[in-house]
Coordinates of C-alpha atoms and ligand atoms in Angstrom, one line a residue:
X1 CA 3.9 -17.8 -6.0
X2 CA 3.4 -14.4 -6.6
X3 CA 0.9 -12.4 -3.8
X4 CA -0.7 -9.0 -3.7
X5 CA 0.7 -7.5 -0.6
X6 CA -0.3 -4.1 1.2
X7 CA 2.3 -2.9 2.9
X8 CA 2.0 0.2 4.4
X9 CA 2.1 2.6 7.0
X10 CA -0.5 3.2 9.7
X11 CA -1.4 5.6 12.7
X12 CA -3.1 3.9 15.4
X13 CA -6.7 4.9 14.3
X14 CA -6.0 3.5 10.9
X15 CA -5.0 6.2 8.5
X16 CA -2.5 6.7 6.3
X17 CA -2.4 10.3 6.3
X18 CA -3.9 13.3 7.6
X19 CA -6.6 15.2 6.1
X20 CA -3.8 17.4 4.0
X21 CA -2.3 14.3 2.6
X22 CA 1.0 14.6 4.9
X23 CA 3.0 12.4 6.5
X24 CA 4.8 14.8 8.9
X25 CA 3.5 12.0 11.6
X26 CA 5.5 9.3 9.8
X27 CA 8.8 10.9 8.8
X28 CA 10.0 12.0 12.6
X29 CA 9.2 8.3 14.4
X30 CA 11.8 6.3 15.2
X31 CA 12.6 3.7 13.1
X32 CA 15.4 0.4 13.1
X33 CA 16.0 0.4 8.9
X34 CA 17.6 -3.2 9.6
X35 CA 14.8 -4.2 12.0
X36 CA 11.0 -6.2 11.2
X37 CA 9.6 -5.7 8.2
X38 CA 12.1 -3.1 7.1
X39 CA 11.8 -1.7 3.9
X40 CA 15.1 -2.7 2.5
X41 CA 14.1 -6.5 2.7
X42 CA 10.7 -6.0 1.6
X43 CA 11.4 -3.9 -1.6
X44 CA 13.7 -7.1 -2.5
X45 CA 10.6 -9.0 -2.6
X46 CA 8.8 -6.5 -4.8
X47 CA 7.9 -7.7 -8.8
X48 CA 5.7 -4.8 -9.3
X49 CA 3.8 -2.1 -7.7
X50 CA 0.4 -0.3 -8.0
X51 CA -0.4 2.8 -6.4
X52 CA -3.8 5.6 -6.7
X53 CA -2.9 8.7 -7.8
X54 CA -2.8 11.0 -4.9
X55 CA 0.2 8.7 -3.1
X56 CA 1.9 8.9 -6.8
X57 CA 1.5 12.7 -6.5
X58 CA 3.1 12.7 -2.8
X59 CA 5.9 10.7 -4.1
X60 CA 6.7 13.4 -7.2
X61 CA 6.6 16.4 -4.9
X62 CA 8.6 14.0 -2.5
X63 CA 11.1 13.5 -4.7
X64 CA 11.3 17.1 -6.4
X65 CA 11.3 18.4 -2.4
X66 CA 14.3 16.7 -2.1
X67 CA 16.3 16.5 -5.5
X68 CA 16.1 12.6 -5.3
X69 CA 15.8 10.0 -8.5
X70 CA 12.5 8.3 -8.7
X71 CA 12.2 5.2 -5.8
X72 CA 11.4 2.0 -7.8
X73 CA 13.3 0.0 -10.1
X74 CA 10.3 -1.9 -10.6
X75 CA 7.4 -1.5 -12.8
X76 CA 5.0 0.8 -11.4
X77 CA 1.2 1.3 -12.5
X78 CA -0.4 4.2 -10.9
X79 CA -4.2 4.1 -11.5
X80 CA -6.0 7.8 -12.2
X81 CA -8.4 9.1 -14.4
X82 CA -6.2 12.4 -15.7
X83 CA -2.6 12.9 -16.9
X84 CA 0.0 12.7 -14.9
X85 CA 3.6 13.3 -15.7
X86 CA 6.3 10.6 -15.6
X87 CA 9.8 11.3 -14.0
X88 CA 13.0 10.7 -16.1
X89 CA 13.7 7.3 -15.9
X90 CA 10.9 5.7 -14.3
X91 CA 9.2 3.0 -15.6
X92 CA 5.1 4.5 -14.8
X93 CA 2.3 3.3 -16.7
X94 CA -1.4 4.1 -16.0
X95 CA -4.3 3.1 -15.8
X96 CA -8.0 3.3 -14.9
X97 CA -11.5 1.5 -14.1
X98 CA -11.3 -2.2 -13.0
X99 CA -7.9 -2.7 -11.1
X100 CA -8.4 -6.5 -11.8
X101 CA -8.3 -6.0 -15.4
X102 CA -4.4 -4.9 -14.8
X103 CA -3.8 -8.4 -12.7
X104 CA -2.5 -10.4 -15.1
X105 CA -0.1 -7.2 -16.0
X106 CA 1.0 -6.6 -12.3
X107 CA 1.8 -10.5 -11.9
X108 CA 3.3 -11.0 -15.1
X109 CA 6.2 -7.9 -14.5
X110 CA 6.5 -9.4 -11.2
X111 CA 7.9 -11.9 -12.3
X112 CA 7.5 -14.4 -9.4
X113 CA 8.1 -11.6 -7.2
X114 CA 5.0 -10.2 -5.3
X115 CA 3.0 -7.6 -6.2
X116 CA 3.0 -4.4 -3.9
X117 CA -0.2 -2.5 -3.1
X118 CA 1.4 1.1 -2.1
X119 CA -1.7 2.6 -1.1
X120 CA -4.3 4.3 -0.7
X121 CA -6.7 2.0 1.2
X122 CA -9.1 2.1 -1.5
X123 CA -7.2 1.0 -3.8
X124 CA -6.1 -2.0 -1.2
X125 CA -10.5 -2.3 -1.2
X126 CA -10.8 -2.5 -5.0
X127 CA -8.3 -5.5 -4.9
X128 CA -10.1 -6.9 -1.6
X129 CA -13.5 -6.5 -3.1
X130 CA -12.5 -8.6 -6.0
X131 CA -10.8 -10.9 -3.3
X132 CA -7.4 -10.6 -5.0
X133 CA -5.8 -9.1 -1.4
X134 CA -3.4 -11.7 0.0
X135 CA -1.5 -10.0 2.7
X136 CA -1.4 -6.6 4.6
X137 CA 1.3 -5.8 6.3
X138 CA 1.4 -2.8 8.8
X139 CA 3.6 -0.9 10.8
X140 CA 1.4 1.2 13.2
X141 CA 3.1 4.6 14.2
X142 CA 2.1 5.6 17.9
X143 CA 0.2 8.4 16.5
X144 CA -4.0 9.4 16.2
X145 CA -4.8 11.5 13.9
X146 CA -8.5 11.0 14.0
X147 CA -8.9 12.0 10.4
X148 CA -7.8 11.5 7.1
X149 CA -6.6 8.8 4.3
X150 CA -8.3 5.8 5.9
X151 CA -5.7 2.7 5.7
X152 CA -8.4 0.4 4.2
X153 CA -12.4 1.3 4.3
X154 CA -13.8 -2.4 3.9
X155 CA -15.5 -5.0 5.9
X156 CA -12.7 -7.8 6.1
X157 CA -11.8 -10.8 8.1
X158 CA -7.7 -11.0 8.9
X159 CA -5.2 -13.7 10.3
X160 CA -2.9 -12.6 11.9
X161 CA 0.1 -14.0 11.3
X162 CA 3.3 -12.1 13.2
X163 CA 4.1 -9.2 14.9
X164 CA 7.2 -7.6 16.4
X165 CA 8.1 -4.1 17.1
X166 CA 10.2 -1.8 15.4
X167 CA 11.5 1.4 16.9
X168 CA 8.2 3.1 17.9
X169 CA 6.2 0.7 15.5
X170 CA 4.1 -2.2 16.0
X171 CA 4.5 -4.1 13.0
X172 CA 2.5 -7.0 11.7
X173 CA 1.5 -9.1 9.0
X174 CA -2.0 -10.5 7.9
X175 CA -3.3 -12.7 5.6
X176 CA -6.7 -11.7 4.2
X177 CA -9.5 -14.1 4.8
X178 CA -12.2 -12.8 3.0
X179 CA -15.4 -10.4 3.5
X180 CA -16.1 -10.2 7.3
X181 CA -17.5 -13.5 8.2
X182 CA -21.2 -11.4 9.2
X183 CA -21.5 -10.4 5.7
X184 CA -21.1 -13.8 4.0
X185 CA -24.0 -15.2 2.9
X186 CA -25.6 -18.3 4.7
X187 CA -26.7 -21.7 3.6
X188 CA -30.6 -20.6 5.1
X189 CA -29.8 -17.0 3.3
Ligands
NAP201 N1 1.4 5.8 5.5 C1 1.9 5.3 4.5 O1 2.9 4.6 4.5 C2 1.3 5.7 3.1 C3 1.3 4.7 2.1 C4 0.7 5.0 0.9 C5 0.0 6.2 0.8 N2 0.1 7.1 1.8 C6 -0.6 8.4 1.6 O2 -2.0 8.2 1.9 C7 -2.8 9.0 1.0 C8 -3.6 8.1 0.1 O3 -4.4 8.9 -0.6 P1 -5.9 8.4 -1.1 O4 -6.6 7.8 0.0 O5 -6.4 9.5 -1.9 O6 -5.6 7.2 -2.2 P2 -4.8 7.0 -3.5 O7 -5.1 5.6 -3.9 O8 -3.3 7.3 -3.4 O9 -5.4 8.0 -4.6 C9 -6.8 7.9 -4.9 C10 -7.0 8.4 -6.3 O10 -6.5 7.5 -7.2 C11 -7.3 7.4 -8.4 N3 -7.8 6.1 -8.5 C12 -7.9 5.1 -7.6 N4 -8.4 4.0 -8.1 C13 -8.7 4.3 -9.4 C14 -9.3 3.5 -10.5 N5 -9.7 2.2 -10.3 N6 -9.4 4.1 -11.7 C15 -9.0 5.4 -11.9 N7 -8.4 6.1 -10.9 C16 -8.3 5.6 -9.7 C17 -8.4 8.5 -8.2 O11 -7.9 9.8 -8.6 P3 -7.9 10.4 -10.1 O12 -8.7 9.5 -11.0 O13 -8.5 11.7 -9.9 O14 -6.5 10.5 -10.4 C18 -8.5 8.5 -6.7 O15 -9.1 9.7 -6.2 C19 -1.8 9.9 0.2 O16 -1.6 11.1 0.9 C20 -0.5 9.0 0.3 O17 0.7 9.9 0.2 C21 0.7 6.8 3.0

């Protein structure tokens, strides 16, 4: 069954990047690309992706900065209200407005494969809000930043279901329960 799944990222303090957009923090920890939750097994369980726009821009200057092809096989939405260019060979499409209006899209190209949330945490919130969030999956760097691109700016209930370490991460894996359990409505209202 195919599951939206955030996987991302995280300082301690819950952001995703400073207030610059950079991930400077990120790129010198120390990392075990063979150990939990690496990347390598998680991109093989990866249908399709959606990201916003300003992590699509960080991944086109990323790859420009460093002469690389574009990352995903996969298709890849990115959602953005302005035109964006598309590298050579990647398979981009965009869109805008209600991000559950592109599920049946993202599920479809996954193919039975899950759907990965890249970021930003709104994004993540658009899909929570319309309780279409299954998992989130973190790696928390052993950073604070105490600013800048918050990991996921909702009220949410998680379940945590298992945690290791990797390198200088903690890593671990929620499922999303819903709204937090304060803000449901009662029976007695
Ligand atoms: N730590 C990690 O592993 C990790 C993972 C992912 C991202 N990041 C970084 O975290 C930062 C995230 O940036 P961010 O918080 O700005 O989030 P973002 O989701 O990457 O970009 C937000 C932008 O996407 C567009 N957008 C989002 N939803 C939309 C919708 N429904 N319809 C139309 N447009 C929509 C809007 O821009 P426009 O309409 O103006 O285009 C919005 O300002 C980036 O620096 C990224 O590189 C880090």
């Amino acid at each position: 069954m195919t599951r939206v799944v955030y996987y991302t990222a995280t300082t301690l303090d819950g952001f995703l990047a400073d207030p610059d957009d950079s991930l400077d923090w990120l790129m010198r920890q120390d990392l075990d690309e063979h150990g939990a939750q690496n990347y390598g097994e998680f991109i093989t369980t990866v249908g399709s992706l959606v990201m916003g726009s300003t992590t699509y821009e960080w991944v086109l200057a990323n790859i420009a900065r460093n002469g690389e092809p574009w990352y995903y096989s996969q298709p890849t939405w990115v959602m953005t209200s302005r035109e964006l260019p598309t590298p050579d060979g990647a398979d981009v499409r965009f869109a805008k407005g209600d991000i559950t209006a592109l599920l049946d899209d993202l599920r479809a190209a996954a193919d039975g494969k899950d759907v990965w949330v890249v970021g930003g945490g709104d994004l993540a919130g658009q899909l929570a809000d319309a309780g279409q969030l299954d998992e989130v999956i973190v790696s928390v760097a052993p950073v604070v930043l105490g600013a800048g691109r918050p990991l996921l700016p909702r009220r949410l209930d998680l379940r945590l279901v298992e945690t290791a370490r990797n390198g200088a991460f903690v890593t671990a894996r929620y499922e999303v329960d819903g709204p937090l359990k304060e803000d449901r409505p009662t029976l007695d209202g």
